[in-house]
Amino acid sequence: MRHLTLASALLTSMAVTTPAIADSHLMIVDDPLELTVHMHHKRYPAYDEDWPVEQEARRLTNIHLKNATVGSNTDNSGEAINLLLASGKLPDIIGTSRIKDVVNQYGPQGAFMPLNDLIEEHAPHLKAFFEKRPDIKAAISAADGNMYYIPYLPDGKYGRAYFIRYDWLDQLGLDLPQNVDEVKAVLEAFRDGDPNGNGLKDEVPYFARQWEELIRLVTLWDGRSSGSDTYHDFYVDSGQIKHPYAGEGYREGVKNLAEWYAEGLIDPEVFTRGSSAREYLLSENLGGMTHDWFASTSGYNRLSSEIDSFVFKAFAPPASISGKRIEEHRRIPIKPDGWAIGGTNKHPVETIKYFDFWFSPEGRNIVNFGVEGVHWTMEDGKAIFTDAILGTGRPVNSQLYELGAQLHARGYFQDYGYEIQWSNEFALEGIALYDEGEYLIDQFLGVAFNEDEQAVYDKYWPSIRTYMLERQQAWILGTGDVEADWDAYMGDLDKMGLNDVLAEMQSAYDRQYGS
Ligand code: CA
């Protein structure tokens, strides 16, 4: 808390020296107006009125948010929103992670205000944003065509990439693998060639913190593992909704990955090792290749001070059996998190203007970087963090959350500039490499069901998904044979209702995104 107090003190002194007139165009009301807010996220289970970002927004807009969060004693935002809904009394503003399904279900019933007309008439920055990104407008619209929330919109394209031990390749006299066959040859060499030089056959050629990143490799056989940044998600193929785990490329990929697993090219503990896999296998000089986030994975090159010649860098997606190079994972442009206006809010115009403030150039800098003159300064038109942020040695994200910046339960448009300032050279080099190749593919941004569609989905989907994942793991581990089982598996999926679920998703998709 000392940190916050210091920041507030700095803020106060700055407010005195800043001419009030300079930002007067941002003022929403002449006299301070208080609006109540429920804000819940696992990182901040309540709205903190002392956040420097809140204080700065007050100074500039005269809108004061007052904390009215329900369920702050739990870190589960879903439980908190259920408690809030059950109370029957919604505050003026409701911000939470995973708000999309809540507002799409209860918005049309009147619990949340439709935003389309309010934006059209009172929110020029939001209006301009949605005119530029009609895909995002479609993605956040409910089944009745209205938008009921303003989302957190991540910025930056790249998420995960293929990483490999460049020094091991050198050691073994190998080039970077360019296609699926060369990947296999490299993993075999990692297994057999003792690249860590300890005389033991202890290398783990391919590993992953999330076992789903093993399934991701089906893309090397032209399969798919997901259509979005959520694992196991549906995907869109030329306007048709499909599920990756019912495709031919997936079958071929799983067949081959099962072989790789049996041959010791995959971490034998891939399904159980969990989130510490990367930390353990890299720091013990055992892991050879993975598929993981650019920034955090590049950070492991710090191990070069302990492991002689250690280099773990990104390489371009290997070509699939048909010659396609794709990177299936990317940052999704829109999250189901954000904020909405309560259906009984007496100040909808002021509230939408307040939402719009965060999309103005001034508000966007504050929500991304903190308070100007304290946490950042403007240099050549860009917000650049000061030592108050970069000089602490603490993770920048955590510091920003403590200021009330970069809160995903607030509707805002992230500025990737916030992250590039502390990405290391290896991450930037890898991103440049992926930029050259245009490997990213379009993502499925989700659908908003009507009641009938939702009922079909809820009835069938959970058990289908469970069955798919059970079969998938059995095939990889060798307790089933995907080739022999495939026809029966597809028959089971049909009997379990997969084609009904796909038909409902298709009708929702066509309504939402047009044909
Ligand atoms: Ca060894």
Coordinates of C-alpha atoms and ligand atoms in Angstrom, one line a residue:
M1 CA 0.0 0.0 0.0
R2 CA 2.9 2.4 0.6
H3 CA 3.5 2.4 -3.2
L4 CA -0.1 3.5 -3.8
T5 CA 0.1 6.3 -1.3
L6 CA 3.3 7.6 -2.8
A7 CA 1.8 7.6 -6.3
S8 CA -1.3 9.4 -5.0
A9 CA 0.9 12.1 -3.4
L10 CA 2.8 12.6 -6.7
L11 CA -0.5 12.8 -8.5
T12 CA -1.9 15.5 -6.3
S13 CA 1.2 17.6 -6.7
M14 CA 1.0 17.2 -10.5
A15 CA -2.7 18.1 -10.6
V16 CA -1.9 21.5 -9.0
T17 CA 0.7 22.3 -11.7
T18 CA -1.4 21.2 -14.7
P19 CA -3.5 24.0 -16.1
A20 CA -7.1 22.8 -15.7
I21 CA -8.1 24.2 -19.0
A22 CA -5.8 21.9 -20.9
D23 CA -8.0 18.8 -20.5
S24 CA -11.4 20.5 -20.1
H25 CA -12.8 18.9 -23.2
L26 CA -12.7 15.6 -21.3
M27 CA -15.0 16.9 -18.6
I28 CA -18.3 15.0 -18.7
V29 CA -20.3 16.8 -16.0
D30 CA -19.8 20.2 -14.3
D31 CA -20.4 18.9 -10.8
P32 CA -18.9 15.6 -9.6
L33 CA -21.2 12.7 -10.3
E34 CA -20.9 9.4 -8.4
L35 CA -21.7 6.1 -10.2
T36 CA -21.6 2.8 -8.4
V37 CA -19.5 0.0 -9.7
H38 CA -19.2 -3.8 -9.3
M39 CA -15.7 -4.8 -10.4
H40 CA -14.5 -8.3 -9.9
H41 CA -11.5 -10.1 -11.3
K42 CA -9.3 -12.7 -9.7
R43 CA -6.5 -10.1 -9.4
Y44 CA -8.7 -7.4 -7.9
P45 CA -12.0 -8.6 -6.3
A46 CA -13.2 -5.0 -5.7
Y47 CA -12.9 -1.5 -7.2
D48 CA -10.3 0.5 -5.4
E49 CA -11.2 4.2 -5.3
D50 CA -7.6 5.1 -4.4
W51 CA -6.2 3.7 -7.6
P52 CA -4.2 6.5 -9.2
V53 CA -5.9 5.7 -12.5
E54 CA -9.4 6.3 -10.9
Q55 CA -8.1 9.5 -9.3
E56 CA -6.9 10.8 -12.6
A57 CA -10.1 9.9 -14.4
R58 CA -12.0 11.8 -11.6
R59 CA -9.9 14.8 -12.2
L60 CA -10.4 14.8 -15.9
T61 CA -14.1 13.7 -16.2
N62 CA -15.7 14.6 -12.9
I63 CA -17.2 11.1 -12.8
H64 CA -16.4 9.3 -9.5
L65 CA -16.8 5.6 -9.4
K66 CA -17.8 4.2 -6.0
N67 CA -17.1 0.7 -5.1
A68 CA -20.2 -1.5 -4.8
T69 CA -18.7 -4.9 -5.6
V70 CA -20.5 -8.0 -4.3
G71 CA -18.6 -11.1 -3.5
S72 CA -15.2 -9.6 -2.8
N73 CA -14.5 -12.4 -0.3
T74 CA -14.2 -14.8 -3.2
D75 CA -11.6 -14.8 -6.0
N76 CA -14.2 -16.5 -8.3
S77 CA -15.7 -13.8 -10.5
G78 CA -18.5 -16.2 -11.7
E79 CA -19.6 -16.7 -8.1
A80 CA -19.5 -13.0 -7.5
I81 CA -21.6 -12.1 -10.5
N82 CA -24.1 -14.7 -9.5
L83 CA -24.3 -13.3 -6.0
L84 CA -24.8 -9.8 -7.5
L85 CA -27.6 -11.0 -9.9
A86 CA -29.3 -12.9 -7.1
S87 CA -29.3 -9.7 -5.0
G88 CA -31.7 -8.2 -7.6
K89 CA -30.1 -4.8 -7.4
L90 CA -27.4 -3.9 -10.0
P91 CA -25.1 -1.0 -9.6
D92 CA -24.6 1.6 -12.3
I93 CA -21.6 -0.2 -13.9
I94 CA -20.8 -3.9 -13.8
G95 CA -17.3 -5.0 -14.8
T96 CA -16.1 -8.6 -14.5
S97 CA -14.1 -11.2 -16.3
R98 CA -16.4 -13.4 -18.5
I99 CA -19.2 -10.8 -18.6
K100 CA -20.1 -11.7 -22.2
D101 CA -22.4 -14.7 -21.5
V102 CA -24.0 -12.9 -18.6
V103 CA -25.0 -9.8 -20.5
N104 CA -26.0 -11.7 -23.6
Q105 CA -28.3 -13.8 -21.5
Y106 CA -29.8 -11.1 -19.1
G107 CA -29.4 -8.0 -21.3
P108 CA -32.3 -8.8 -23.6
Q109 CA -34.4 -9.3 -20.4
G110 CA -33.6 -5.8 -19.2
A111 CA -30.9 -6.4 -16.6
F112 CA -28.3 -4.5 -18.7
M113 CA -28.7 -1.6 -21.0
P114 CA -28.4 -1.9 -24.8
L115 CA -25.5 0.3 -25.9
N116 CA -26.0 0.7 -29.6
D117 CA -28.1 4.0 -29.6
L118 CA -26.1 5.4 -26.7
I119 CA -22.8 4.9 -28.6
E120 CA -24.3 6.3 -31.8
E121 CA -25.4 9.5 -30.0
H122 CA -22.9 10.1 -27.3
A123 CA -19.7 8.1 -27.7
P124 CA -17.7 9.4 -30.7
H125 CA -14.5 7.3 -29.9
L126 CA -16.4 4.1 -29.4
K127 CA -18.4 4.8 -32.6
A128 CA -15.3 5.3 -34.6
F129 CA -13.7 2.2 -33.2
F130 CA -16.7 0.0 -34.1
E131 CA -17.0 1.5 -37.6
K132 CA -13.4 0.5 -38.1
R133 CA -13.8 -3.0 -36.6
P134 CA -17.3 -4.3 -37.7
D135 CA -16.0 -7.8 -36.9
I136 CA -15.6 -6.9 -33.3
K137 CA -19.0 -5.2 -33.2
A138 CA -20.6 -8.4 -34.6
A139 CA -18.6 -10.5 -32.1
I140 CA -19.9 -8.7 -29.0
S141 CA -23.6 -8.4 -30.2
A142 CA -26.2 -10.5 -28.5
A143 CA -28.8 -12.7 -30.3
D144 CA -31.1 -9.6 -30.4
G145 CA -28.5 -7.6 -32.3
N146 CA -27.7 -5.3 -29.4
M147 CA -24.3 -4.8 -27.7
Y148 CA -24.6 -5.0 -23.9
Y149 CA -20.9 -4.6 -22.9
I150 CA -17.7 -2.9 -23.9
P151 CA -14.9 -5.5 -23.9
Y152 CA -11.3 -5.5 -23.0
L153 CA -9.6 -5.6 -26.4
P154 CA -6.0 -7.0 -26.3
D155 CA -3.5 -5.4 -28.7
G156 CA -0.6 -7.1 -30.5
K157 CA -0.9 -10.1 -32.8
Y158 CA 1.5 -12.7 -31.5
G159 CA 1.2 -15.1 -28.6
R160 CA 2.9 -18.4 -28.9
A161 CA 5.7 -19.6 -31.2
Y162 CA 7.8 -22.7 -31.8
F163 CA 11.0 -22.6 -29.7
I164 CA 14.1 -24.8 -30.0
R165 CA 17.6 -25.1 -28.5
Y166 CA 19.7 -23.5 -31.2
D167 CA 22.9 -24.5 -29.4
W168 CA 21.8 -28.2 -29.4
L169 CA 21.3 -27.9 -33.2
D170 CA 24.8 -26.5 -33.5
Q171 CA 26.2 -29.1 -31.3
L172 CA 24.7 -31.9 -33.4
G173 CA 25.5 -30.2 -36.7
L174 CA 21.8 -29.7 -37.6
D175 CA 19.9 -26.9 -39.3
L176 CA 16.7 -25.4 -38.1
P177 CA 13.9 -27.9 -39.1
Q178 CA 11.8 -26.5 -42.0
N179 CA 9.1 -29.1 -42.2
V180 CA 7.4 -31.9 -40.2
D181 CA 9.9 -34.6 -41.4
E182 CA 12.8 -32.4 -40.3
V183 CA 11.2 -31.7 -37.0
K184 CA 11.0 -35.5 -36.4
A185 CA 14.6 -36.0 -37.4
V186 CA 15.8 -33.2 -35.1
L187 CA 13.8 -34.6 -32.2
E188 CA 15.3 -38.0 -32.8
A189 CA 18.8 -36.4 -32.8
F190 CA 18.0 -34.7 -29.5
R191 CA 16.9 -38.1 -28.1
D192 CA 19.9 -40.0 -29.3
G193 CA 22.8 -37.5 -29.7
D194 CA 23.3 -36.4 -26.1
P195 CA 23.3 -32.7 -26.9
N196 CA 23.5 -31.8 -23.2
G197 CA 26.7 -33.7 -23.1
N198 CA 26.3 -35.5 -19.8
G199 CA 26.7 -39.0 -21.3
L200 CA 23.1 -39.9 -20.4
K201 CA 20.1 -40.4 -22.7
D202 CA 18.1 -38.0 -20.5
E203 CA 17.0 -35.3 -23.0
V204 CA 13.2 -34.6 -23.4
P205 CA 12.9 -33.7 -27.1
Y206 CA 9.5 -32.0 -27.1
F207 CA 7.8 -30.7 -23.9
A208 CA 5.0 -28.4 -23.1
R209 CA 3.7 -26.6 -20.0
Q210 CA 0.1 -27.2 -21.2
W211 CA -0.4 -30.6 -22.7
E212 CA -2.7 -29.0 -25.3
E213 CA 0.5 -27.7 -26.9
L214 CA 1.3 -31.3 -27.8
I215 CA -2.1 -31.5 -29.6
R216 CA -1.3 -28.2 -31.3
L217 CA 1.2 -30.2 -33.4
V218 CA -1.6 -31.8 -35.4
T219 CA -1.4 -28.6 -37.5
L220 CA 1.8 -30.2 -38.9
W221 CA -0.5 -32.8 -40.5
D222 CA -3.0 -30.1 -41.6
G223 CA -5.3 -30.8 -38.6
R224 CA -6.5 -28.2 -36.2
S225 CA -6.5 -28.1 -32.4
S226 CA -8.6 -25.0 -31.8
G227 CA -10.2 -22.1 -33.6
S228 CA -9.3 -19.4 -31.0
D229 CA -7.0 -18.7 -28.1
T230 CA -9.2 -21.1 -26.0
Y231 CA -8.1 -24.7 -26.2
H232 CA -10.4 -27.2 -28.0
D233 CA -12.6 -24.4 -29.5
F234 CA -14.6 -24.7 -32.7
Y235 CA -13.2 -23.1 -35.8
V236 CA -14.5 -21.5 -39.0
D237 CA -13.6 -23.0 -42.4
S238 CA -14.9 -20.9 -45.3
G239 CA -17.9 -19.8 -43.3
Q240 CA -18.7 -23.3 -42.0
I241 CA -18.4 -24.0 -38.2
K242 CA -16.5 -27.2 -37.6
H243 CA -14.8 -28.8 -34.6
P244 CA -11.1 -29.6 -35.0
Y245 CA -11.4 -33.0 -33.3
A246 CA -13.7 -34.4 -36.0
G247 CA -11.4 -33.7 -38.9
E248 CA -9.2 -35.9 -41.1
G249 CA -6.0 -33.8 -40.5
Y250 CA -6.6 -34.3 -36.8
R251 CA -6.8 -38.0 -37.2
E252 CA -3.6 -38.1 -39.2
G253 CA -1.9 -35.8 -36.7
V254 CA -2.9 -37.9 -33.7
K255 CA -1.8 -41.1 -35.4
N256 CA 1.7 -39.6 -35.9
L257 CA 1.9 -37.9 -32.5
A258 CA 1.1 -41.3 -30.9
E259 CA 4.1 -42.7 -32.8
W260 CA 6.3 -39.8 -31.6
Y261 CA 5.2 -40.4 -28.1
A262 CA 5.9 -44.2 -28.3
E263 CA 9.3 -43.4 -29.7
G264 CA 10.3 -41.1 -26.9
L265 CA 10.2 -37.9 -28.9
I266 CA 7.6 -36.4 -26.6
D267 CA 7.9 -35.8 -22.8
P268 CA 6.5 -39.1 -21.3
E269 CA 5.0 -36.9 -18.5
V270 CA 3.4 -34.4 -21.0
F271 CA -0.1 -34.9 -19.6
T272 CA 0.9 -34.6 -15.9
R273 CA 4.0 -32.5 -15.6
G274 CA 2.0 -29.3 -15.7
S275 CA 2.9 -25.6 -15.5
S276 CA 6.4 -26.1 -14.1
A277 CA 7.5 -28.2 -17.1
R278 CA 9.3 -25.3 -18.9
E279 CA 11.0 -24.0 -15.8
Y280 CA 12.2 -27.5 -14.8
L281 CA 13.2 -28.9 -18.2
L282 CA 15.1 -25.8 -19.3
S283 CA 16.9 -25.0 -16.1
E284 CA 17.9 -28.7 -15.8
N285 CA 19.2 -28.6 -19.4
L286 CA 16.9 -31.3 -20.6
G287 CA 14.2 -29.9 -22.8
G288 CA 14.7 -29.4 -26.6
M289 CA 11.6 -27.9 -28.2
T290 CA 8.3 -26.4 -27.2
H291 CA 5.5 -24.1 -28.3
D292 CA 5.0 -21.3 -25.8
W293 CA 4.6 -17.5 -25.4
F294 CA 7.2 -15.3 -27.0
A295 CA 8.0 -13.0 -24.1
S296 CA 8.2 -15.3 -21.1
T297 CA 9.9 -18.2 -23.1
S298 CA 12.5 -15.8 -24.5
G299 CA 13.3 -14.8 -21.0
Y300 CA 14.9 -18.2 -20.3
N301 CA 17.9 -17.1 -22.3
R302 CA 19.0 -15.7 -19.0
L303 CA 20.1 -19.4 -18.3
S304 CA 23.1 -18.8 -20.6
S305 CA 24.9 -17.5 -17.5
E306 CA 24.5 -21.0 -16.0
I307 CA 24.3 -23.4 -18.9
D308 CA 27.2 -23.0 -21.4
S309 CA 26.1 -21.7 -24.8
F310 CA 22.4 -22.0 -23.9
V311 CA 20.2 -20.4 -26.7
F312 CA 16.5 -21.1 -26.8
K313 CA 14.9 -19.0 -29.5
A314 CA 11.8 -19.0 -31.7
F315 CA 11.9 -20.5 -35.2
A316 CA 9.4 -20.2 -38.0
P317 CA 6.5 -22.7 -38.0
P318 CA 7.6 -25.8 -39.9
A319 CA 5.8 -26.7 -43.1
S320 CA 3.0 -29.2 -42.8
I321 CA 2.7 -32.4 -44.9
S322 CA 1.0 -30.3 -47.6
G323 CA 3.6 -27.5 -47.3
K324 CA 1.5 -25.0 -45.2
R325 CA 3.3 -23.0 -42.5
I326 CA 0.8 -21.8 -40.0
E327 CA 0.9 -20.5 -36.4
E328 CA -2.4 -21.5 -35.0
H329 CA -2.2 -19.5 -31.8
R330 CA -2.4 -15.7 -31.7
R331 CA -3.7 -13.1 -29.4
I332 CA -7.4 -12.9 -29.8
P333 CA -8.6 -9.3 -30.7
I334 CA -11.4 -9.4 -28.2
K335 CA -12.0 -11.0 -24.8
P336 CA -15.3 -11.9 -23.0
D337 CA -14.2 -9.6 -20.2
G338 CA -15.2 -5.9 -19.8
W339 CA -18.0 -3.8 -18.4
A340 CA -21.7 -3.0 -18.9
I341 CA -24.4 -0.5 -17.8
G342 CA -26.9 -1.7 -15.2
G343 CA -30.5 -1.7 -16.4
T344 CA -31.6 0.7 -13.7
N345 CA -28.7 3.2 -14.1
K346 CA -30.2 6.7 -13.9
H347 CA -27.3 8.3 -15.8
P348 CA -26.9 6.2 -19.0
V349 CA -25.7 9.2 -21.1
E350 CA -23.0 10.2 -18.6
T351 CA -22.0 6.5 -18.2
I352 CA -21.5 5.9 -21.9
K353 CA -19.6 9.1 -22.1
Y354 CA -17.4 7.8 -19.3
F355 CA -16.9 4.5 -21.2
D356 CA -16.0 6.6 -24.2
F357 CA -13.4 8.5 -22.2
W358 CA -11.3 5.4 -22.0
F359 CA -11.2 5.1 -25.8
S360 CA -10.1 8.8 -26.2
P361 CA -6.3 9.2 -26.8
E362 CA -5.9 10.7 -23.3
G363 CA -8.0 8.0 -21.6
R364 CA -6.4 5.2 -23.5
N365 CA -2.9 6.3 -22.4
I366 CA -4.1 6.4 -18.8
V367 CA -5.7 3.0 -18.8
N368 CA -2.6 1.5 -20.5
F369 CA 0.3 3.3 -18.8
G370 CA -0.9 5.0 -15.7
V371 CA -0.7 8.7 -14.9
E372 CA 1.2 11.0 -17.2
G373 CA 4.2 12.7 -15.5
V374 CA 4.4 10.0 -12.9
H375 CA 4.4 6.6 -14.5
W376 CA 5.1 7.7 -18.1
T377 CA 6.0 10.8 -20.2
M378 CA 5.2 11.6 -23.8
E379 CA 8.2 11.2 -26.1
D380 CA 7.8 11.7 -29.8
G381 CA 4.0 11.1 -29.5
K382 CA 4.4 7.9 -27.6
A383 CA 3.9 7.1 -23.9
I384 CA 7.2 5.9 -22.4
F385 CA 7.3 4.4 -18.9
T386 CA 9.4 6.3 -16.4
D387 CA 11.7 4.8 -13.8
A388 CA 8.8 4.7 -11.4
I389 CA 7.7 1.7 -13.4
L390 CA 10.8 0.3 -15.2
G391 CA 13.2 1.1 -12.4
T392 CA 11.6 -1.2 -9.7
G393 CA 12.7 -4.5 -11.2
R394 CA 9.1 -5.8 -10.5
P395 CA 6.9 -7.3 -13.2
V396 CA 5.4 -4.4 -15.1
N397 CA 1.9 -6.0 -15.4
S398 CA 1.6 -6.4 -11.6
Q399 CA 2.6 -2.8 -11.0
L400 CA 0.1 -1.6 -13.5
Y401 CA -2.8 -3.6 -11.9
E402 CA -1.9 -2.0 -8.6
L403 CA -2.4 1.5 -10.2
G404 CA -5.8 0.5 -11.6
A405 CA -4.3 0.3 -15.2
Q406 CA -4.7 -2.7 -17.6
L407 CA -7.7 -4.0 -15.7
H408 CA -9.5 -6.5 -17.9
A409 CA -12.8 -6.0 -16.1
R410 CA -12.9 -2.5 -17.6
G411 CA -13.7 -2.0 -21.3
Y412 CA -10.6 -0.6 -23.0
F413 CA -8.4 -1.0 -26.0
Q414 CA -4.9 -2.2 -25.0
D415 CA -1.8 -0.5 -26.5
Y416 CA 0.9 -3.0 -27.4
G417 CA 3.4 -0.2 -26.8
Y418 CA 3.0 -0.9 -23.1
E419 CA 4.5 -4.4 -23.5
I420 CA 7.2 -3.8 -26.1
Q421 CA 9.0 -1.5 -23.7
W422 CA 9.9 -4.5 -21.5
S423 CA 10.1 -7.4 -24.0
N424 CA 13.6 -8.7 -24.3
E425 CA 15.7 -8.7 -27.4
F426 CA 15.1 -12.4 -28.1
A427 CA 11.3 -11.9 -28.0
L428 CA 11.5 -9.0 -30.4
E429 CA 13.7 -10.9 -32.7
G430 CA 11.3 -13.8 -32.7
I431 CA 8.3 -11.5 -33.3
A432 CA 10.1 -9.9 -36.3
L433 CA 10.7 -13.4 -37.7
Y434 CA 7.0 -14.3 -37.5
D435 CA 6.1 -10.9 -38.9
E436 CA 8.0 -11.7 -42.1
G437 CA 6.1 -14.9 -42.8
E438 CA 2.4 -14.0 -42.2
Y439 CA 1.8 -17.4 -40.5
L440 CA -1.2 -16.3 -38.5
I441 CA -4.7 -17.5 -39.4
D442 CA -8.2 -16.0 -38.7
Q443 CA -9.8 -16.7 -35.4
F444 CA -13.3 -17.8 -34.4
L445 CA -14.6 -14.9 -32.2
G446 CA -17.5 -16.9 -30.7
V447 CA -21.3 -16.7 -31.1
A448 CA -24.2 -15.4 -29.0
F449 CA -26.9 -18.0 -28.8
N450 CA -30.6 -17.4 -28.5
E451 CA -32.4 -19.5 -25.9
D452 CA -33.2 -22.5 -28.1
E453 CA -29.6 -22.7 -29.4
Q454 CA -28.2 -22.4 -25.9
A455 CA -30.4 -25.3 -24.7
V456 CA -29.1 -27.6 -27.4
Y457 CA -25.5 -26.6 -26.7
D458 CA -25.9 -27.1 -23.0
K459 CA -27.6 -30.4 -23.4
Y460 CA -25.0 -32.1 -25.7
W461 CA -21.7 -30.2 -25.7
P462 CA -20.2 -30.9 -22.2
S463 CA -20.4 -34.7 -22.6
I464 CA -19.1 -34.6 -26.2
R465 CA -16.1 -32.5 -25.2
T466 CA -15.3 -34.9 -22.4
Y467 CA -15.5 -37.9 -24.7
M468 CA -13.3 -36.2 -27.3
L469 CA -10.6 -35.5 -24.8
E470 CA -10.7 -39.0 -23.3
R471 CA -10.3 -40.6 -26.7
Q472 CA -7.5 -38.1 -27.6
Q473 CA -5.4 -38.9 -24.6
A474 CA -6.0 -42.7 -25.0
W475 CA -4.8 -42.5 -28.6
I476 CA -1.7 -40.5 -27.8
L477 CA -0.8 -42.8 -24.9
G478 CA -1.3 -45.9 -27.1
T479 CA -4.3 -47.4 -25.2
G480 CA -6.3 -47.1 -28.4
D481 CA -5.7 -46.9 -32.1
V482 CA -7.0 -43.8 -33.8
E483 CA -7.1 -45.4 -37.3
A484 CA -9.0 -48.4 -36.1
D485 CA -11.3 -46.5 -33.8
W486 CA -12.1 -43.5 -36.1
D487 CA -15.3 -44.6 -37.8
A488 CA -16.8 -45.7 -34.5
Y489 CA -15.7 -42.5 -32.9
M490 CA -17.3 -40.3 -35.5
G491 CA -20.5 -42.4 -35.2
D492 CA -20.5 -41.8 -31.4
L493 CA -20.0 -38.1 -31.9
D494 CA -23.1 -38.0 -34.1
K495 CA -25.1 -40.1 -31.7
M496 CA -24.0 -37.8 -28.8
G497 CA -25.4 -34.7 -30.7
L498 CA -22.3 -33.1 -32.3
N499 CA -24.1 -32.4 -35.6
D500 CA -27.0 -30.8 -33.7
V501 CA -24.5 -28.6 -31.8
L502 CA -22.8 -27.6 -35.0
A503 CA -26.1 -26.8 -36.7
E504 CA -27.1 -24.4 -33.8
M505 CA -23.7 -22.8 -33.8
Q506 CA -24.0 -22.3 -37.6
S507 CA -27.4 -20.6 -37.2
A508 CA -26.0 -18.3 -34.5
Y509 CA -22.9 -17.6 -36.6
D510 CA -24.8 -16.8 -39.7
R511 CA -27.1 -14.5 -37.8
Q512 CA -24.2 -12.7 -36.1
Y513 CA -21.7 -12.4 -38.9
G514 CA -23.9 -12.5 -42.0
S515 CA -23.3 -14.9 -44.8
Ligands
CA1 CA 22.2 -36.4 -22.1

